[in-house]
Amino acid sequence: MTVRVRFAPSPTGEPHIGNIRTVVFNWLFARKMGGQFILRIEDTDRVRYQPQSIPVIMEGLRWLGLDWDEGPSLEELRRLGVEDPERYAVGGPHGPYVQSERLALYKRVAEELIERGWAYRCNCTPERLEQVRARQRARKQMVMYDRHCRDLPPGAISPDEPHVIRLKVPLTGQTVVHDIIKGDIVFENAGIDDQVLLKSDGFPTYHLAVVVDDHYMKITHIARGDDWISSTPKRILIYRAMGWEVPTYCHVPLVLGEDGRKLSKRHGATSITEFRDQGYLPEALFNFLALLGWSPGGGEEREIFSRKELIERFDLFRVNRAPAIFSYDKLDWMNGVYIRKLSQADLLERLLPFWQRAGLVPDPCPEEMRERLRRIVPLVQERLKRLDEVVEWTAFLFREIEAPPAEKLVGKRMTPEESLAALRQARSLLAEVEPFEPEAMEPPMRALAAELGLKAGQLFGIVRWAVTGQKVAPPLFGSLAVLGRERVLARLDAAEAALLTR
RNA sequence: GCCCCCAUCGUCUAGUCUGGUCUAGGACACGGGCCUUUCAAGCCCGCGACAGGGGUUCGAAUCCCCUUGGGGGCACCA
């Protein structure tokens, strides 16, 4: 039997990185087992429905390299109003892959459940239900439906009047969830609510839709967050009632924020889009996510794995039982590792949009500008943890700077007069040196420092402040060369003036 | 309130199933040093954990029980 897993997002907003981590596990498992990974859109919540989030979800998956083998077809995406539907259309033999297109199927199953004695119609008003719950809360009882309509005679509620269909959960006995990560989990049926399966608007609830779709789409393994554990028995009951085979459950622990609480906005980036816009590389994020709650074991002490290596090593059964905290620090480190591994040409392409968005480089980028960028890349490559940092590292190379305050132009353990003299000497040296390249500049500049009785760092520090306007900057001579002699001399002159008028 | 899950350095984890090789290994972060034109990168060193208590056993991080702590769920949301 071939392994089939799915990601079934609800289009109610941007996918959360914790869910994406679970998607990574699903995808890895499918690829490892030579199975299929299916994308299904669960748009049964018409209240929270946000159609724009559908392409955002798909774009995020694409960006992270999580390709799906079956998913919404061209026609389905068109009907959803997705822009550029050709880009995401996949289709497949078990469609439609959008739940709002499968309503007749859910209704049929719900009616069959009634016929089989496993469900019943209920026309309790939301007001009454709220009263029941309030009373239960006040008495500190378990909050659940009081089964008011459960034993009404058949036909008491007409199929034509507004009503919902509820699951008729056995009053006694136990339901066991066999979970490959947690083991067997036993639930008393008496504690399971008579869940609504079909809403009065004709849409199914998640519990019905997910079972029906997983069954007809032949899903074999369900790996999802363990916040779903307590509702799993309801679904097992539906499988049994319909005589369907129950898939294998793998409840993976949640991803928490750095304060140990459920990861949310206040912890930092939580959606794929944000991670992309902050300059995380998809391959780094993928590597990091794969290792969040799972590790290859076997004495393996590496942390950096290619996509191929992760597929080879991945094992759903080895996923950790305890929840993991998302560490932005470690992700930053790993992203830096991946940035350093990039070829200069590749890094340039990835940096370009960040420069352009900051308005430092025009879009499209002219060829002579590209030539300059090629010389900048090696200056910053080993300093970046995130691509967006390139803007602050290199802005001084693109824009005019303000002359730094005089006190910054005084070298360590030097007087203003000594600094001024050093600046002038450096200026005349840099005015003459030929060619205006690091290899030609550095030796005479070092000689100059020695001549003035200065450490190289003292002299270079003054020039750095004068030319970059910053204490910290990319390597000095590489920066000077990129800037060009003319602008360097102008900035040195401005610095000299600042020092004189202090 | 009820139900469920979980528990190794601050964090991610190896080791747990198949007790001894664990005076518990690696990585991030942190502290120190080397290198060095700043910052990085790199290299070296250091700090740092089996939640607590009972068992079982010759022997427990590993098996069992209790306590504590953390997390999740209890909708005509997913």
Coordinates of C-alpha atoms (C1' of nucleotides) in Angstrom, one line a residue:
Chain A
M1 CA 0.0 0.0 0.0
T2 CA 1.4 3.4 -0.9
V3 CA 1.6 6.0 1.7
R4 CA -0.7 9.0 1.2
V5 CA -0.6 12.0 3.5
R6 CA -2.2 15.5 3.3
F7 CA -2.0 19.0 4.3
A8 CA -5.5 20.4 4.7
P9 CA -5.3 24.1 5.6
S10 CA -8.3 26.2 6.4
P11 CA -8.2 29.4 4.3
T12 CA -8.7 31.8 7.2
G13 CA -5.4 33.6 7.2
E14 CA -1.7 33.0 6.7
P15 CA -0.4 29.5 7.6
H16 CA 1.3 29.5 11.0
I17 CA 5.0 28.3 11.1
G18 CA 4.1 25.7 13.7
N19 CA 1.6 24.1 11.2
I20 CA 4.2 24.5 8.5
R21 CA 6.6 22.4 10.6
T22 CA 4.0 19.7 10.7
V23 CA 3.6 20.0 7.0
V24 CA 7.3 19.5 6.6
F25 CA 7.1 16.3 8.5
N26 CA 4.2 15.1 6.3
W27 CA 6.0 16.0 3.1
L28 CA 9.3 14.4 4.3
F29 CA 7.4 11.2 5.2
A30 CA 5.7 11.1 1.8
R31 CA 8.9 11.6 0.0
K32 CA 10.8 9.1 2.2
M33 CA 8.2 6.4 1.6
G34 CA 7.8 7.1 -2.1
G35 CA 4.1 8.1 -1.4
Q36 CA 1.9 11.0 -2.2
F37 CA 1.4 14.4 -0.6
I38 CA -2.0 15.9 -1.1
L39 CA -3.2 19.5 -0.7
R40 CA -6.8 20.0 0.2
I41 CA -8.6 23.2 1.0
E42 CA -10.9 23.0 4.0
D43 CA -13.2 26.0 3.4
T44 CA -16.2 24.9 5.4
D45 CA -16.0 27.8 7.9
R46 CA -17.9 30.4 5.9
V47 CA -17.6 33.0 8.7
R48 CA -13.8 33.2 8.9
Y49 CA -13.3 32.4 5.2
Q50 CA -10.6 34.6 3.5
P51 CA -10.3 33.7 -0.2
Q52 CA -7.1 35.7 -0.6
S53 CA -5.3 33.4 1.8
I54 CA -5.5 30.4 -0.6
P55 CA -2.8 31.6 -3.1
V56 CA -0.8 32.9 -0.1
I57 CA -0.8 29.4 1.4
M58 CA 0.2 27.8 -1.9
E59 CA 2.9 30.3 -2.6
G60 CA 4.4 29.6 0.8
L61 CA 4.5 25.9 0.2
R62 CA 6.1 26.5 -3.2
W63 CA 8.7 28.8 -1.7
L64 CA 9.6 26.2 0.9
G65 CA 9.9 23.5 -1.8
L66 CA 6.9 21.6 -0.5
D67 CA 5.4 20.4 -3.8
W68 CA 2.1 18.5 -3.8
D69 CA 1.1 15.5 -5.9
E70 CA -2.6 16.1 -5.9
G71 CA -4.5 19.3 -5.2
P72 CA -7.0 21.8 -6.5
S73 CA -7.4 21.7 -10.3
L74 CA -7.4 24.6 -12.7
E75 CA -11.2 24.8 -12.7
E76 CA -11.4 24.6 -8.9
L77 CA -8.9 27.4 -8.5
R78 CA -10.8 29.5 -11.1
R79 CA -14.0 29.0 -9.3
L80 CA -12.3 30.1 -6.1
G81 CA -11.2 33.3 -7.9
V82 CA -7.5 32.6 -7.4
E83 CA -5.4 34.9 -9.6
D84 CA -2.9 33.2 -11.9
P85 CA -4.5 29.8 -11.3
E86 CA -2.2 28.0 -13.9
R87 CA 0.6 28.6 -11.4
Y88 CA -0.9 26.4 -8.8
A89 CA -3.1 23.9 -10.6
V90 CA -2.3 20.3 -10.0
G91 CA -5.5 18.3 -10.0
G92 CA -5.7 14.6 -9.4
P93 CA -8.0 11.5 -9.5
H94 CA -9.6 12.0 -6.1
G95 CA -11.0 15.5 -6.5
P96 CA -12.4 17.9 -6.0
Y97 CA -9.8 19.1 -3.5
V98 CA -11.8 22.0 -2.2
Q99 CA -14.4 21.0 0.4
S100 CA -17.0 23.6 -0.6
E101 CA -17.3 21.6 -3.9
R102 CA -18.0 18.3 -2.0
L103 CA -21.1 19.4 0.0
A104 CA -23.4 16.8 -1.6
L105 CA -21.0 14.0 -0.5
Y106 CA -21.0 15.1 3.2
K107 CA -24.7 15.4 3.2
R108 CA -25.1 11.9 1.8
V109 CA -22.8 10.5 4.5
A110 CA -24.6 12.4 7.3
E111 CA -27.9 11.0 6.1
E112 CA -26.5 7.6 6.0
L113 CA -25.2 7.9 9.5
I114 CA -28.8 8.7 10.6
E115 CA -30.1 5.6 8.8
R116 CA -27.4 3.5 10.5
G117 CA -28.5 4.9 13.9
W118 CA -25.2 6.8 14.4
A119 CA -26.6 10.3 14.1
Y120 CA -29.7 12.4 14.7
R121 CA -31.3 15.6 13.7
C122 CA -31.2 18.5 16.2
N123 CA -33.0 21.8 16.1
C124 CA -31.9 23.3 19.4
T125 CA -31.4 27.0 19.0
P126 CA -27.9 28.6 19.7
E127 CA -29.5 30.4 22.6
R128 CA -30.7 27.3 24.2
L129 CA -27.3 25.7 23.7
E130 CA -25.6 28.7 25.3
Q131 CA -27.9 28.4 28.3
V132 CA -27.1 24.8 28.8
R133 CA -23.4 25.5 28.6
A134 CA -23.7 28.4 31.0
R135 CA -25.5 26.2 33.5
Q136 CA -22.9 23.5 33.2
R137 CA -20.1 25.9 33.7
A138 CA -21.8 27.3 36.8
R139 CA -22.1 23.8 38.2
K140 CA -18.6 23.1 37.2
Q141 CA -19.7 20.1 35.1
M142 CA -18.3 19.0 31.8
V143 CA -19.4 21.3 29.1
M144 CA -21.2 19.4 26.4
Y145 CA -24.5 19.0 24.6
D146 CA -27.3 17.8 26.8
R147 CA -28.6 15.4 24.1
H148 CA -32.0 17.1 24.2
C149 CA -32.9 15.9 20.7
R150 CA -31.2 12.6 20.8
D151 CA -34.2 10.4 21.5
L152 CA -36.9 12.3 19.7
P153 CA -39.1 10.0 17.6
P154 CA -37.9 9.6 14.0
G155 CA -39.5 12.2 11.8
A156 CA -40.0 14.6 14.7
I157 CA -37.7 17.0 12.9
S158 CA -38.4 17.4 9.2
P159 CA -35.4 17.3 6.9
D160 CA -36.8 20.5 5.4
E161 CA -36.7 22.6 8.5
P162 CA -33.5 24.3 9.7
H163 CA -31.5 21.8 11.8
V164 CA -28.1 20.3 12.4
I165 CA -27.1 16.6 12.4
R166 CA -25.2 15.4 15.4
L167 CA -23.1 12.3 16.0
K168 CA -24.8 9.7 18.3
V169 CA -21.9 8.9 20.6
P170 CA -22.3 5.6 22.6
L171 CA -23.1 6.4 26.3
T172 CA -20.8 3.7 27.6
G173 CA -17.6 2.0 26.6
Q174 CA -14.3 3.3 25.5
T175 CA -12.7 4.5 22.3
V176 CA -9.0 4.0 21.8
V177 CA -6.8 6.1 19.6
H178 CA -3.8 4.1 18.4
D179 CA -1.1 6.7 17.9
I180 CA 2.4 5.9 16.6
I181 CA 4.0 8.7 18.5
K182 CA 2.0 8.7 21.8
G183 CA 0.9 5.1 21.9
D184 CA -2.6 4.0 22.8
I185 CA -4.8 6.7 24.3
V186 CA -8.0 5.6 25.9
F187 CA -11.1 7.8 26.1
E188 CA -14.4 7.1 27.9
N189 CA -17.2 7.5 25.5
A190 CA -19.3 9.1 28.2
G191 CA -16.9 12.1 28.0
I192 CA -17.3 12.6 24.2
D193 CA -19.8 15.2 23.0
D194 CA -22.5 14.6 20.5
Q195 CA -20.6 16.7 18.0
V196 CA -22.4 18.6 15.2
L197 CA -21.5 16.9 11.9
L198 CA -23.6 19.0 9.5
K199 CA -24.3 22.6 10.2
S200 CA -27.6 24.3 9.5
D201 CA -26.1 26.1 6.5
G202 CA -25.6 22.7 4.8
F203 CA -21.8 22.8 5.3
P204 CA -20.2 20.0 7.2
T205 CA -18.1 20.6 10.3
Y206 CA -14.4 19.8 10.3
H207 CA -15.1 16.5 12.0
L208 CA -17.3 15.1 9.3
A209 CA -15.6 16.6 6.3
V210 CA -12.1 15.5 7.3
V211 CA -13.2 11.9 7.8
V212 CA -15.1 11.7 4.5
D213 CA -12.3 13.3 2.5
D214 CA -9.5 11.3 4.1
H215 CA -11.5 8.2 3.4
Y216 CA -12.3 8.9 -0.2
M217 CA -8.9 10.4 -0.9
K218 CA -7.3 7.2 0.5
I219 CA -5.2 8.9 3.1
T220 CA -3.2 6.4 5.1
H221 CA -1.3 8.5 7.7
I222 CA -2.5 11.5 9.5
A223 CA 0.3 13.5 11.1
R224 CA -0.9 16.7 12.7
G225 CA -0.6 18.8 15.8
D226 CA -1.4 17.1 19.1
D227 CA -4.0 19.8 19.8
W228 CA -6.3 17.5 17.8
I229 CA -5.9 14.5 20.1
S230 CA -9.0 15.0 22.2
S231 CA -11.3 15.2 19.2
T232 CA -9.9 12.1 17.5
P233 CA -12.3 9.6 19.1
K234 CA -15.2 11.4 17.5
R235 CA -13.7 10.8 14.1
I236 CA -12.8 7.2 14.9
L237 CA -16.5 6.7 15.8
I238 CA -17.5 8.0 12.4
Y239 CA -15.1 5.7 10.6
R240 CA -16.5 2.7 12.5
A241 CA -20.1 3.7 11.9
M242 CA -19.4 3.9 8.2
G243 CA -17.4 0.7 8.3
W244 CA -14.3 2.4 7.0
E245 CA -10.7 1.7 7.8
V246 CA -9.2 4.1 10.3
P247 CA -6.0 5.7 9.2
T248 CA -2.8 5.7 11.2
Y249 CA -2.6 8.7 13.6
C250 CA 0.7 10.4 14.4
H251 CA 0.1 13.3 16.8
V252 CA 3.1 15.6 16.8
P253 CA 3.7 18.0 19.6
L254 CA 3.1 21.7 19.1
V255 CA 5.6 24.4 18.5
L256 CA 5.8 26.9 21.3
G257 CA 7.2 30.5 21.5
E258 CA 10.2 31.4 23.5
D259 CA 8.1 32.0 26.7
G260 CA 6.8 28.5 26.4
R261 CA 3.3 29.6 25.3
K262 CA 1.7 28.8 22.0
L263 CA 3.7 30.5 19.3
S264 CA 2.1 33.8 18.2
K265 CA 2.7 37.1 16.6
R266 CA 4.3 38.6 19.6
H267 CA 7.2 36.1 19.4
G268 CA 8.3 37.4 16.0
A269 CA 7.6 36.1 12.5
T270 CA 5.0 33.4 12.4
S271 CA 4.0 33.2 8.8
I272 CA 6.1 32.0 5.8
T273 CA 5.7 35.3 4.1
E274 CA 7.3 37.1 7.1
F275 CA 10.2 34.7 7.2
R276 CA 10.8 35.2 3.4
D277 CA 10.6 39.0 3.7
Q278 CA 13.1 39.0 6.6
G279 CA 15.6 37.3 4.4
Y280 CA 15.6 33.7 5.6
L281 CA 16.6 31.2 2.9
P282 CA 13.9 28.6 2.2
E283 CA 16.5 25.8 2.4
A284 CA 17.7 27.1 5.8
L285 CA 14.2 27.4 7.1
F286 CA 13.4 23.9 5.8
N287 CA 16.4 22.4 7.5
F288 CA 15.6 24.2 10.8
L289 CA 11.9 23.2 10.7
A290 CA 12.8 19.5 10.0
L291 CA 15.0 19.5 13.1
L292 CA 12.4 21.1 15.3
G293 CA 10.9 18.1 17.1
W294 CA 12.8 15.5 15.1
S295 CA 16.4 14.4 14.8
P296 CA 18.1 11.6 12.9
G297 CA 19.6 10.0 16.0
G298 CA 22.0 7.2 15.6
G299 CA 24.8 9.3 17.0
E300 CA 24.5 11.8 14.2
E301 CA 26.0 15.1 15.3
R302 CA 25.5 17.2 12.2
E303 CA 22.8 19.9 12.1
I304 CA 23.1 20.9 8.5
F305 CA 21.4 18.6 6.0
S306 CA 20.4 19.0 2.4
R307 CA 16.8 18.3 1.4
K308 CA 17.9 15.0 0.0
E309 CA 19.7 14.0 3.2
L310 CA 16.7 14.9 5.2
I311 CA 14.4 12.7 3.1
E312 CA 16.8 9.8 3.4
R313 CA 17.0 10.1 7.1
F314 CA 13.5 11.1 8.1
D315 CA 11.4 8.8 10.3
L316 CA 8.0 9.8 11.5
F317 CA 8.3 7.3 14.4
R318 CA 11.3 9.2 15.8
V319 CA 9.4 12.5 16.2
N320 CA 9.8 13.8 19.8
R321 CA 6.9 13.5 22.2
A322 CA 7.5 16.8 24.0
P323 CA 6.7 20.2 22.5
A324 CA 9.5 22.3 21.1
I325 CA 10.3 25.9 21.5
F326 CA 11.0 27.9 18.4
S327 CA 14.5 29.5 18.7
Y328 CA 15.0 32.5 16.4
D329 CA 18.6 32.6 17.5
K330 CA 19.3 29.1 16.2
L331 CA 17.4 29.8 13.0
D332 CA 19.6 32.9 12.5
W333 CA 22.7 30.9 13.0
M334 CA 21.6 28.3 10.5
N335 CA 20.5 30.9 8.0
G336 CA 24.0 32.4 8.2
V337 CA 25.6 29.0 7.5
Y338 CA 23.4 28.7 4.4
I339 CA 24.2 32.2 3.2
R340 CA 27.9 31.5 3.5
K341 CA 27.6 28.3 1.5
L342 CA 25.9 30.2 -1.4
S343 CA 27.9 31.0 -4.5
Q344 CA 28.5 34.7 -5.0
A345 CA 26.3 34.8 -8.1
D346 CA 23.5 33.1 -6.3
L347 CA 23.7 35.3 -3.3
L348 CA 23.6 38.4 -5.5
E349 CA 20.3 37.2 -7.1
R350 CA 18.8 36.7 -3.7
L351 CA 20.1 40.0 -2.3
L352 CA 18.8 42.0 -5.3
P353 CA 15.2 42.3 -4.2
F354 CA 16.2 43.5 -0.7
W355 CA 18.3 46.3 -2.2
Q356 CA 15.6 47.2 -4.6
R357 CA 12.9 47.2 -1.9
A358 CA 15.0 49.6 0.1
G359 CA 15.4 51.9 -2.9
L360 CA 19.1 51.5 -3.1
V361 CA 19.1 49.7 -6.5
P362 CA 16.7 50.4 -9.4
D363 CA 14.4 47.7 -10.7
P364 CA 15.3 46.5 -13.2
C365 CA 18.9 46.6 -12.3
P366 CA 21.2 48.1 -15.0
E367 CA 24.2 46.0 -16.0
E368 CA 26.8 48.5 -14.8
M369 CA 25.1 48.5 -11.4
R370 CA 25.2 44.7 -11.4
E371 CA 28.9 44.9 -11.9
R372 CA 29.2 47.0 -8.7
L373 CA 27.0 44.6 -6.8
R374 CA 29.2 41.7 -7.8
R375 CA 32.0 43.4 -5.9
I376 CA 29.9 44.1 -2.9
V377 CA 28.7 40.6 -2.3
P378 CA 32.0 39.1 -1.1
L379 CA 32.2 42.0 1.4
V380 CA 29.1 41.1 3.2
Q381 CA 28.6 37.4 2.6
E382 CA 30.1 36.1 5.8
R383 CA 28.5 38.9 7.9
L384 CA 24.9 38.3 7.1
K385 CA 22.5 36.2 9.2
R386 CA 19.5 37.4 7.2
L387 CA 19.3 38.9 3.7
D388 CA 17.5 42.0 4.9
E389 CA 20.6 43.0 6.9
V390 CA 22.4 43.8 3.7
V391 CA 20.6 47.1 3.6
E392 CA 22.2 48.5 6.8
W393 CA 25.5 46.9 5.9
T394 CA 25.8 48.6 2.5
A395 CA 23.6 51.7 2.4
F396 CA 26.7 54.0 2.7
L397 CA 27.9 52.6 -0.7
F398 CA 24.7 53.8 -2.4
R399 CA 23.7 57.0 -0.7
E400 CA 25.6 60.1 0.4
I401 CA 26.5 60.1 4.0
E402 CA 26.6 62.9 6.6
A403 CA 30.1 63.8 7.7
P404 CA 30.5 62.1 11.1
P405 CA 30.8 64.2 14.2
A406 CA 34.4 65.3 14.9
E407 CA 34.9 63.2 18.0
K408 CA 34.4 60.0 16.0
L409 CA 37.2 61.1 13.7
V410 CA 39.7 61.1 16.5
G411 CA 41.6 57.8 16.6
K412 CA 42.1 55.7 19.7
R413 CA 44.6 57.2 22.1
M414 CA 45.2 60.1 19.7
T415 CA 44.8 63.8 19.8
P416 CA 42.6 65.7 17.3
E417 CA 45.7 67.2 15.7
E418 CA 47.3 63.8 15.2
S419 CA 44.1 62.5 13.7
L420 CA 43.8 65.4 11.3
A421 CA 47.4 64.9 10.2
A422 CA 46.8 61.2 9.7
L423 CA 43.6 61.9 7.7
R424 CA 45.4 64.4 5.4
Q425 CA 48.2 62.0 4.8
A426 CA 45.8 59.2 4.0
R427 CA 43.9 61.4 1.7
S428 CA 46.9 62.3 -0.4
L429 CA 48.0 58.7 -0.5
L430 CA 44.6 57.6 -1.7
A431 CA 44.5 60.4 -4.2
E432 CA 47.6 59.0 -5.9
V433 CA 47.5 55.2 -5.4
E434 CA 47.1 53.3 -8.7
P435 CA 45.0 51.3 -9.4
F436 CA 42.3 52.2 -6.8
E437 CA 42.0 48.6 -5.6
P438 CA 42.5 46.9 -2.2
E439 CA 45.8 45.2 -3.2
A440 CA 47.3 48.5 -4.2
M441 CA 45.9 50.5 -1.3
E442 CA 46.5 48.3 1.7
P443 CA 50.4 48.0 1.7
P444 CA 51.1 51.8 1.5
M445 CA 48.4 52.5 4.0
R446 CA 50.0 50.1 6.4
A447 CA 53.4 51.7 5.7
L448 CA 51.8 55.1 6.4
A449 CA 50.5 54.0 9.7
A450 CA 53.9 52.7 10.7
E451 CA 55.5 56.0 9.6
L452 CA 53.1 57.9 11.8
G453 CA 53.8 55.7 14.7
L454 CA 50.3 54.3 14.7
K455 CA 48.8 50.9 14.8
A456 CA 47.1 50.0 11.5
G457 CA 43.8 49.9 13.3
Q458 CA 44.1 53.4 14.5
L459 CA 44.6 54.8 11.1
F460 CA 42.0 52.6 9.4
G461 CA 39.5 53.4 12.1
I462 CA 39.7 57.1 11.3
V463 CA 39.3 56.5 7.6
R464 CA 36.5 54.1 8.2
W465 CA 34.5 56.7 10.1
A466 CA 35.3 59.3 7.5
V467 CA 34.2 57.2 4.5
T468 CA 31.4 55.0 5.9
G469 CA 30.1 57.3 8.6
Q470 CA 29.9 54.1 10.8
K471 CA 32.0 52.5 13.5
V472 CA 31.3 49.1 12.0
A473 CA 31.4 48.4 8.3
P474 CA 32.4 45.8 5.7
P475 CA 36.2 45.5 5.0
L476 CA 37.6 48.9 4.5
F477 CA 39.7 48.7 1.3
G478 CA 37.1 46.6 -0.5
S479 CA 34.5 49.3 0.4
L480 CA 36.8 52.1 -0.8
A481 CA 37.3 50.4 -4.1
V482 CA 33.6 50.0 -4.6
L483 CA 32.9 53.6 -3.7
G484 CA 35.5 54.9 -6.2
R485 CA 38.3 57.4 -5.7
E486 CA 36.2 60.4 -6.3
R487 CA 33.6 59.8 -3.6
V488 CA 36.2 58.6 -1.2
L489 CA 38.2 61.8 -1.6
A490 CA 35.1 63.9 -1.2
R491 CA 34.2 62.1 2.0
L492 CA 37.7 62.5 3.3
D493 CA 37.5 66.2 2.6
A494 CA 34.2 66.5 4.4
A495 CA 35.7 64.7 7.4
E496 CA 38.7 67.0 7.4
A497 CA 36.4 70.0 7.4
A498 CA 34.4 68.5 10.3
L499 CA 37.6 68.0 12.3
L500 CA 38.8 71.5 11.7
T501 CA 35.5 73.2 12.7
R502 CA 34.9 71.1 15.8
Chain B
rG1 C1' -14.2 22.3 36.6
rC2 C1' -13.6 17.9 33.4
rC3 C1' -10.6 15.1 29.7
rC4 C1' -5.9 14.3 27.3
rC5 C1' -0.6 14.8 26.3
rC6 C1' 4.3 15.8 28.0
rA7 C1' 9.0 16.1 31.3
rU8 C1' 17.7 15.4 29.7
rC9 C1' 21.9 21.9 29.9
rG10 C1' 18.5 28.8 29.1
rU11 C1' 17.0 26.6 23.9
rC12 C1' 17.0 22.3 20.0
rU13 C1' 18.4 17.5 21.0
rA14 C1' 21.5 12.2 21.4
rG15 C1' 20.9 8.5 24.9
rU16 C1' 14.9 5.8 27.0
rC17 C1' 11.8 0.9 23.4
rU18 C1' 16.5 -3.6 23.8
rG19 C1' 18.6 -1.0 32.2
rG20 C1' 25.4 -1.4 33.0
rU21 C1' 30.0 1.2 27.6
rC22 C1' 26.7 8.1 30.7
rU23 C1' 31.9 11.0 36.2
rA24 C1' 25.2 12.1 30.3
rG25 C1' 27.4 13.5 23.9
rG26 C1' 26.5 17.4 20.1
rA27 C1' 24.4 22.2 18.4
rC28 C1' 22.5 27.4 19.4
rA29 C1' 23.0 31.1 22.9
rC30 C1' 26.3 32.9 26.8
rG31 C1' 31.6 33.8 29.0
rG32 C1' 37.0 33.7 28.0
rG33 C1' 41.1 33.3 24.5
rC34 C1' 43.5 33.1 19.6
rC35 C1' 43.3 35.4 14.7
rU36 C1' 42.4 40.4 13.3
rU37 C1' 41.7 47.3 10.1
rU38 C1' 35.9 47.5 12.7
rC39 C1' 32.2 43.8 12.6
rA40 C1' 31.8 39.0 11.2
rA41 C1' 33.7 34.2 10.0
rG42 C1' 37.1 30.5 11.8
rC43 C1' 39.8 27.8 15.7
rC44 C1' 40.5 26.6 21.1
rC45 C1' 38.7 26.6 26.1
rG46 C1' 34.7 27.2 29.6
rC47 C1' 29.7 27.5 31.8
rG48 C1' 25.6 24.4 31.8
rA49 C1' 20.7 19.2 32.5
rC50 C1' 18.6 13.5 33.8
rA51 C1' 11.9 18.1 37.9
rG52 C1' 11.0 15.8 43.1
rG53 C1' 9.8 11.5 45.9
rG54 C1' 9.1 6.4 46.3
rG55 C1' 9.7 1.6 44.4
rU56 C1' 11.8 -2.9 41.0
rU57 C1' 17.0 -4.4 40.4
rC58 C1' 23.6 -6.4 41.9
rG59 C1' 22.9 -1.8 38.9
rA60 C1' 18.0 3.3 36.4
rA61 C1' 18.4 9.2 32.6
rU62 C1' 16.5 4.5 30.9
rC63 C1' 11.1 0.1 33.9
rC64 C1' 6.6 1.1 37.6
rC65 C1' 3.8 4.4 40.9
rC66 C1' 2.8 9.2 43.2
rU67 C1' 3.7 14.5 43.4
rU68 C1' 5.0 18.8 41.0
rG69 C1' 5.5 21.6 36.7
rG70 C1' 4.3 22.7 31.6
rG71 C1' 1.2 22.2 27.3
rG72 C1' -3.4 21.2 24.7
rG73 C1' -8.7 20.4 24.4
rC74 C1' -13.9 20.9 26.1
rA75 C1' -18.2 25.6 19.4
rC76 C1' -23.5 25.0 14.1
rC77 C1' -13.9 27.1 14.3
rA78 C1' -10.4 24.4 12.0

